Coordinates of C-alpha atoms in Angstrom, one line a residue:
X1 CA 8.6 60.1 -50.3
X2 CA 11.8 60.1 -48.3
X3 CA 11.5 56.9 -46.5
X4 CA 14.8 57.2 -44.4
X5 CA 13.8 60.9 -43.4
X6 CA 10.6 59.7 -42.0
X7 CA 12.0 56.8 -40.2
X8 CA 14.5 59.1 -38.7
X9 CA 11.6 61.5 -37.3
X10 CA 9.9 58.7 -36.1
X11 CA 13.0 57.3 -34.1
X12 CA 13.6 60.7 -32.6
X13 CA 9.8 60.7 -31.3
X14 CA 9.5 57.3 -30.0
X15 CA 12.6 57.5 -28.3
X16 CA 11.6 60.8 -26.7
X17 CA 8.5 58.7 -25.3
X18 CA 11.1 56.1 -23.8
X19 CA 13.0 59.0 -22.2
X20 CA 9.8 60.2 -20.4
X21 CA 9.0 56.6 -19.4
X22 CA 12.2 54.8 -18.7
X23 CA 14.2 57.3 -16.3
X24 CA 11.5 59.2 -15.0
X25 CA 8.9 56.6 -14.0
X26 CA 10.9 55.9 -10.8
X27 CA 11.4 59.8 -10.2
X28 CA 7.7 60.1 -10.6
X29 CA 6.7 57.2 -8.3
X30 CA 9.5 58.5 -6.0
X31 CA 7.8 62.2 -6.2
X32 CA 4.5 60.4 -5.3
X33 CA 6.0 58.9 -2.1
X34 CA 6.8 55.4 -3.0
X35 CA 10.0 53.5 -1.4
X36 CA 12.8 52.3 -3.7
X37 CA 11.2 48.8 -2.6
X38 CA 7.8 49.8 -4.1
X39 CA 9.6 51.4 -6.8
X40 CA 11.1 48.2 -7.9
X41 CA 8.1 46.3 -7.4
X42 CA 6.1 48.6 -9.9
X43 CA 9.0 48.5 -12.6
X44 CA 9.6 44.7 -11.9
X45 CA 6.1 43.8 -12.5
X46 CA 6.1 46.0 -15.6
X47 CA 8.8 43.6 -16.9
X48 CA 6.5 40.7 -16.4
X49 CA 4.0 42.6 -18.6
X50 CA 6.7 43.3 -21.3
X51 CA 7.4 39.4 -21.4
X52 CA 4.1 38.9 -22.4
X53 CA 3.4 42.1 -24.7
X54 CA 6.6 42.1 -26.7
X55 CA 6.4 38.4 -28.1
X56 CA 2.8 38.8 -28.6
X57 CA 3.2 42.2 -30.8
X58 CA 6.2 40.7 -32.3
X59 CA 4.5 37.6 -33.4
X60 CA 1.5 39.4 -34.5
X61 CA 3.7 41.8 -36.9
X62 CA 5.3 38.8 -38.3
X63 CA 2.1 36.8 -38.8
X64 CA 0.2 39.8 -40.5
X65 CA 3.4 40.9 -42.4
X66 CA 3.1 44.5 -41.3
X67 CA 4.8 46.7 -38.6
X68 CA 3.2 50.0 -39.6
X69 CA -0.1 49.0 -38.8
X70 CA 0.9 47.4 -35.2
X71 CA 2.9 50.9 -34.3
X72 CA -0.1 52.9 -35.3
X73 CA -2.5 51.1 -32.9
X74 CA 0.0 50.7 -30.0
X75 CA 1.0 54.5 -30.4
X76 CA -2.7 55.5 -29.9
X77 CA -3.1 53.4 -27.1
X78 CA 0.3 54.8 -25.4
X79 CA -1.0 58.4 -25.6
X80 CA -4.1 57.9 -23.6
X81 CA -2.8 55.6 -21.2
X82 CA 0.6 57.5 -20.6
X83 CA -1.4 60.9 -20.1
X84 CA -3.4 59.0 -17.5
X85 CA -0.3 57.7 -15.7
X86 CA 1.1 61.2 -15.2
X87 CA -1.9 62.8 -13.6
X88 CA -2.7 60.0 -11.3
X89 CA -1.6 59.9 -7.6
X90 CA -3.2 57.0 -5.9
X91 CA -1.2 53.9 -5.6
X92 CA -3.6 51.7 -7.4
X93 CA -3.9 53.9 -10.5
X94 CA -0.3 54.3 -10.7
X95 CA 0.1 50.5 -10.6
X96 CA -2.5 50.0 -13.2
X97 CA -1.4 52.8 -16.0
X98 CA 2.0 52.0 -15.7
X99 CA 1.3 48.2 -16.4
X100 CA -0.8 49.2 -19.5
X101 CA 1.8 51.5 -20.7
X102 CA 4.4 48.6 -20.5
X103 CA 1.8 46.6 -22.3
X104 CA 1.5 49.3 -25.5
X105 CA 4.9 51.4 -25.3
X106 CA 7.4 48.6 -24.6
X107 CA 6.7 46.5 -27.7
X108 CA 7.3 49.6 -30.2
X109 CA 10.9 49.2 -29.4
X110 CA 11.6 45.8 -31.2
X111 CA 9.3 46.8 -33.9
X112 CA 10.8 50.0 -34.4
X113 CA 14.6 48.5 -34.2
X114 CA 13.2 45.9 -36.8
X115 CA 12.1 48.6 -38.9
X116 CA 15.2 50.5 -39.0
X117 CA 17.3 47.4 -39.7
X118 CA 15.0 46.2 -42.7
X119 CA 14.7 49.8 -44.2
X120 CA 18.3 50.5 -43.8
X121 CA 19.3 47.1 -45.6
X122 CA 16.8 48.1 -48.4
X123 CA 18.0 51.7 -48.8
X124 CA 21.5 51.0 -48.8
X125 CA 22.5 53.0 -45.6
X126 CA 23.8 52.2 -42.4
X127 CA 21.6 51.5 -39.4
X128 CA 23.4 53.8 -37.4
X129 CA 22.5 56.5 -39.5
X130 CA 18.9 56.0 -38.5
X131 CA 19.1 55.0 -34.9
X132 CA 21.0 58.1 -34.1
X133 CA 18.0 60.2 -34.2
X134 CA 16.6 57.9 -31.7
X135 CA 19.5 59.0 -29.5
X136 CA 19.0 62.4 -30.2
X137 CA 15.4 62.4 -29.3
X138 CA 15.9 60.5 -26.3
X139 CA 18.6 62.9 -24.9
X140 CA 16.5 66.1 -25.8
X141 CA 13.5 64.7 -24.4
X142 CA 15.2 63.5 -21.1
X143 CA 16.5 67.3 -20.6
X144 CA 13.2 69.0 -21.4
X145 CA 11.3 66.5 -19.2
X146 CA 13.7 67.2 -16.3
X147 CA 13.1 71.0 -16.5
X148 CA 9.2 70.0 -16.9
X149 CA 9.2 68.4 -13.7
X150 CA 10.9 71.0 -12.2
X151 CA 9.0 74.1 -13.1
X152 CA 5.5 72.4 -13.7
X153 CA 5.4 69.5 -11.3
X154 CA 5.3 65.9 -11.8
X155 CA 1.9 66.1 -13.6
X156 CA 3.1 68.4 -16.2
X157 CA 4.4 65.2 -18.1
X158 CA 0.7 64.0 -19.0
X159 CA 0.3 66.5 -21.8
X160 CA 3.9 66.2 -22.8
X161 CA 3.7 62.4 -23.2
X162 CA 0.4 62.4 -24.9
X163 CA 1.3 65.2 -27.3
X164 CA 4.5 63.4 -28.2
X165 CA 2.9 60.1 -28.9
X166 CA 0.3 61.5 -31.1
X167 CA 2.8 63.5 -33.3
X168 CA 4.8 60.0 -33.5
X169 CA 1.4 58.5 -34.6
X170 CA 0.9 61.2 -37.4
X171 CA 4.6 60.4 -38.7
X172 CA 4.3 56.5 -38.8
X173 CA 1.0 57.2 -40.4
X174 CA 3.0 58.4 -43.5
X175 CA 5.6 55.6 -43.4
X176 CA 5.6 52.9 -45.5
X177 CA 5.9 49.3 -44.4
X178 CA 9.1 47.5 -44.0
X179 CA 10.0 45.4 -46.9
X180 CA 8.6 41.6 -46.3
X181 CA 10.6 38.5 -46.9
X182 CA 9.0 36.1 -49.2
X183 CA 9.6 33.1 -46.8
X184 CA 6.6 31.8 -45.0
X185 CA 6.7 32.3 -41.1
X186 CA 6.6 28.5 -39.5
X187 CA 7.0 27.4 -36.0
X188 CA 9.5 25.0 -36.9
X189 CA 12.0 27.7 -38.0
X190 CA 11.7 29.2 -34.8
X191 CA 12.1 26.2 -32.9
X192 CA 15.3 25.6 -34.8
X193 CA 16.9 29.1 -34.4
X194 CA 16.1 28.9 -30.6
X195 CA 17.4 25.3 -30.3
X196 CA 20.9 26.2 -31.6
X197 CA 23.4 26.2 -28.7
X198 CA 25.2 29.3 -30.2
X199 CA 22.1 31.2 -30.1
X200 CA 21.2 30.6 -26.6
X201 CA 24.6 31.1 -25.2
X202 CA 24.3 34.6 -27.1
X203 CA 20.9 35.4 -25.5
X204 CA 22.1 34.3 -22.1
X205 CA 25.1 36.9 -22.7
X206 CA 22.5 39.9 -23.3
X207 CA 20.6 38.8 -20.2
X208 CA 23.8 38.8 -17.9
X209 CA 25.0 42.1 -19.6
X210 CA 21.4 43.7 -19.7
X211 CA 20.8 43.1 -15.9
X212 CA 23.3 45.7 -14.5
X213 CA 22.4 48.2 -17.3
X214 CA 18.7 48.1 -16.5
X215 CA 19.5 48.4 -12.6
X216 CA 21.5 51.7 -13.3
X217 CA 18.4 52.9 -15.6
X218 CA 16.1 52.4 -12.9
X219 CA 17.7 53.7 -10.0
X220 CA 20.2 56.3 -11.3
X221 CA 17.4 59.1 -11.0
X222 CA 16.6 57.9 -7.5
X223 CA 20.4 58.0 -6.5
X224 CA 20.8 61.6 -7.8
X225 CA 17.8 62.7 -5.8
X226 CA 19.3 61.1 -2.7
X227 CA 22.5 62.6 -3.4
X228 CA 20.7 66.1 -3.2
X229 CA 20.3 66.6 -6.9
X230 CA 16.9 67.7 -8.4
X231 CA 14.9 66.4 -11.2
X232 CA 16.5 69.0 -13.5
X233 CA 19.7 67.2 -12.9
X234 CA 18.2 63.8 -13.8
X235 CA 17.0 65.3 -16.9
X236 CA 20.7 66.4 -17.6
X237 CA 22.5 63.2 -16.6
X238 CA 20.2 61.1 -19.3
X239 CA 20.6 63.9 -21.7
X240 CA 24.3 63.5 -21.7
X241 CA 24.0 59.7 -21.8
X242 CA 21.8 59.6 -24.7
X243 CA 23.6 62.8 -26.7
X244 CA 27.1 60.8 -26.2
X245 CA 25.4 57.6 -28.1
X246 CA 24.7 59.7 -31.3
X247 CA 28.5 59.7 -32.7
X248 CA 28.6 56.0 -31.9
X249 CA 25.5 55.2 -33.8
X250 CA 26.4 57.6 -36.7
X251 CA 29.7 55.7 -37.1
X252 CA 28.9 52.4 -36.6
X253 CA 29.5 51.6 -40.3
X254 CA 33.1 52.4 -39.8
X255 CA 33.8 50.7 -36.3
X256 CA 31.0 47.7 -36.4
X257 CA 32.9 44.9 -38.0
X258 CA 31.1 41.3 -39.0
X259 CA 32.5 38.5 -37.2
X260 CA 33.8 40.8 -34.2
X261 CA 30.4 41.4 -32.4
X262 CA 31.1 39.4 -29.5
X263 CA 34.5 41.1 -28.7
X264 CA 32.8 44.5 -29.1
X265 CA 30.3 43.1 -26.7
X266 CA 33.0 42.4 -24.1
X267 CA 34.3 45.9 -24.8
X268 CA 31.4 47.5 -23.7
X269 CA 31.1 45.2 -20.8
X270 CA 34.3 46.5 -19.7
X271 CA 33.2 50.1 -19.9
X272 CA 29.8 49.3 -18.3
X273 CA 32.0 47.8 -15.0
X274 CA 34.2 51.1 -15.0
X275 CA 31.2 53.4 -15.2
X276 CA 29.1 51.6 -12.4
X277 CA 32.2 51.1 -10.3
X278 CA 33.1 54.7 -10.3
X279 CA 29.6 55.5 -9.6
X280 CA 29.6 53.9 -6.3
X281 CA 32.2 56.0 -4.8
X282 CA 30.8 59.2 -6.3
X283 CA 29.0 61.6 -3.8
X284 CA 28.3 64.7 -5.8
X285 CA 25.3 64.6 -7.9
X286 CA 26.7 67.0 -10.6
X287 CA 29.9 64.8 -11.1
X288 CA 27.6 61.6 -11.0
X289 CA 25.8 63.4 -13.9
X290 CA 28.8 64.2 -15.6
X291 CA 30.0 60.5 -15.5
X292 CA 27.0 59.4 -17.7
X293 CA 29.0 60.6 -20.7
X294 CA 30.5 57.0 -20.5
X295 CA 27.6 55.9 -22.1
X296 CA 29.5 56.6 -25.2
X297 CA 31.2 53.0 -24.8
X298 CA 28.3 51.0 -23.2
X299 CA 24.9 51.0 -24.7
X300 CA 25.3 52.1 -28.4
X301 CA 28.4 49.8 -28.6
X302 CA 26.4 46.7 -26.9
X303 CA 23.1 47.1 -28.4
X304 CA 24.5 47.7 -32.4
X305 CA 26.8 44.9 -32.0
X306 CA 23.9 42.4 -30.6
X307 CA 21.5 43.4 -33.3
X308 CA 24.2 42.8 -36.0
X309 CA 24.9 39.4 -34.4
X310 CA 21.3 38.4 -34.0
X311 CA 20.2 39.3 -37.4
X312 CA 23.3 37.2 -38.7
X313 CA 22.0 34.1 -37.1
X314 CA 18.1 34.6 -37.0
X315 CA 15.9 33.1 -39.8
X316 CA 15.0 36.0 -42.0
X317 CA 11.1 35.7 -41.9
X318 CA 11.7 35.6 -37.8
X319 CA 13.4 38.7 -37.8
X320 CA 10.8 41.1 -36.0
X321 CA 10.3 38.1 -33.4
X322 CA 14.2 37.6 -32.9
X323 CA 14.7 41.5 -32.6
X324 CA 11.8 41.2 -29.9
X325 CA 13.5 38.3 -27.9
X326 CA 16.6 40.4 -28.0
X327 CA 14.5 43.4 -26.7
X328 CA 12.8 41.2 -24.3
X329 CA 15.8 40.0 -22.6
X330 CA 17.1 43.9 -22.5
X331 CA 14.1 45.3 -21.2
X332 CA 12.1 42.6 -20.0
X333 CA 13.2 39.5 -18.4
X334 CA 16.5 41.7 -17.3
X335 CA 14.1 44.3 -16.0
X336 CA 12.2 42.0 -13.7
X337 CA 15.4 41.1 -11.9
X338 CA 17.0 44.4 -12.0
X339 CA 14.0 46.0 -10.5
X340 CA 13.1 43.3 -7.8
X341 CA 16.7 42.9 -6.7
X342 CA 17.9 46.4 -7.4
X343 CA 15.0 47.9 -5.0
X344 CA 15.8 45.4 -2.1
X345 CA 19.4 46.0 -2.4
X346 CA 19.0 49.9 -2.8
X347 CA 16.4 50.0 0.2
X348 CA 18.5 48.0 2.6
X349 CA 22.0 48.8 1.7
X350 CA 21.9 52.2 0.1
X351 CA 23.5 53.5 -3.3
X352 CA 27.2 52.8 -2.6
X353 CA 26.5 49.2 -1.9
X354 CA 24.1 48.8 -5.1
X355 CA 26.4 50.3 -7.6
X356 CA 29.2 47.9 -6.4
X357 CA 26.8 45.0 -7.1
X358 CA 25.8 46.2 -10.5
X359 CA 29.9 47.0 -11.2
X360 CA 30.4 43.3 -10.4
X361 CA 27.5 41.9 -12.5
X362 CA 29.1 44.0 -15.6
X363 CA 32.3 42.3 -14.9
X364 CA 30.8 39.1 -15.2
X365 CA 29.1 39.9 -18.4
X366 CA 32.7 41.2 -19.7
X367 CA 34.3 37.8 -18.8
X368 CA 31.2 35.7 -20.5
X369 CA 31.6 38.0 -23.5
X370 CA 35.3 37.1 -23.9
X371 CA 34.8 33.4 -23.3
X372 CA 32.0 33.4 -26.2
X373 CA 34.5 35.1 -28.5
X374 CA 37.2 32.7 -28.0
X375 CA 34.6 29.7 -28.6
X376 CA 32.8 31.2 -31.7
X377 CA 34.4 34.6 -32.5
X378 CA 37.0 33.1 -34.9
X379 CA 34.7 30.5 -36.7
X380 CA 31.6 32.5 -37.5
X381 CA 28.8 30.0 -38.4
X382 CA 26.8 32.6 -40.2
X383 CA 24.3 31.3 -42.8
X384 CA 24.1 27.9 -40.9
X385 CA 20.4 28.5 -40.2
X386 CA 19.7 29.3 -44.0
X387 CA 21.4 26.0 -45.2
X388 CA 19.5 24.0 -42.7
X389 CA 16.0 25.5 -42.8

């Protein structure tokens, strides 16, 4: 059994599901007649659900020492709920099924990333060589979803989502579980991890940097529509963004250096600022679509460095939960502020002011990353937890 090959296939299918959900839920809600403020409310409330769901399923995985069985259950539930979401039209049904999908689909992300990192370590291959296929799946499905919406209507997403979920279920059925640490899972070890000053500042950096990224993810599709583009162009924009990630993930073994993660995160923050600042002044939806190739220097750089830094300071037995905390900040807590505040800003001031605000937030994240690198980057305290636990 080729374990990395199965995991690559699963990454392709799971991130394809995210491509149908994260960028196209706002577009679907806009298609159903919701305002940007209402869209922000739905996505922001989903962030609250994610806050509860990701730690819950992460701790269940750590306690039961299995990732695979948890993934199987979550995928099956996601297939059912996702289909119901994309065939619904009433406001109450949209809210209900969107919240349920946040509960079942979003916790799969940190579990998958934990599986990626553990199996990459045990197999002697790079994390990026696995995660690359997630970017490929995200990009291809984003492109396909845009055309499905264009030719078959928004409701055409229901069968596509359910079918992709079931394929992911079949692949994960044949996957082995991740290698399990022999260390006991204790609340004291987690308390020590979360009480460390460097850890808390790092998590704050992730939050500050992820808010503008999540605001862009939520409202980019709506902005393209407002500029006169269609759902097919939305799909193309997320396709270009995702495809540009592939080379970065694939070459992560070459550019991702231990001890340099914080300066790499600051580098990503600089390109986030550049990308969003330019977006504020673009009025051609096609040009805005091409601009998404700057994803090459933003999300894959930021997230790869953040995961490596996290895994160097988190207690081994709490890795799945530590990964959940990272994903919780990037997709959950930050998503709440991004959706509520972003929806209000966009609704009142329009897309240009929205992206100027987003670029200012990214600039703040870049400066914060440079400050943390100055404090911690030159005297890494890796292994401190292992020595004190």
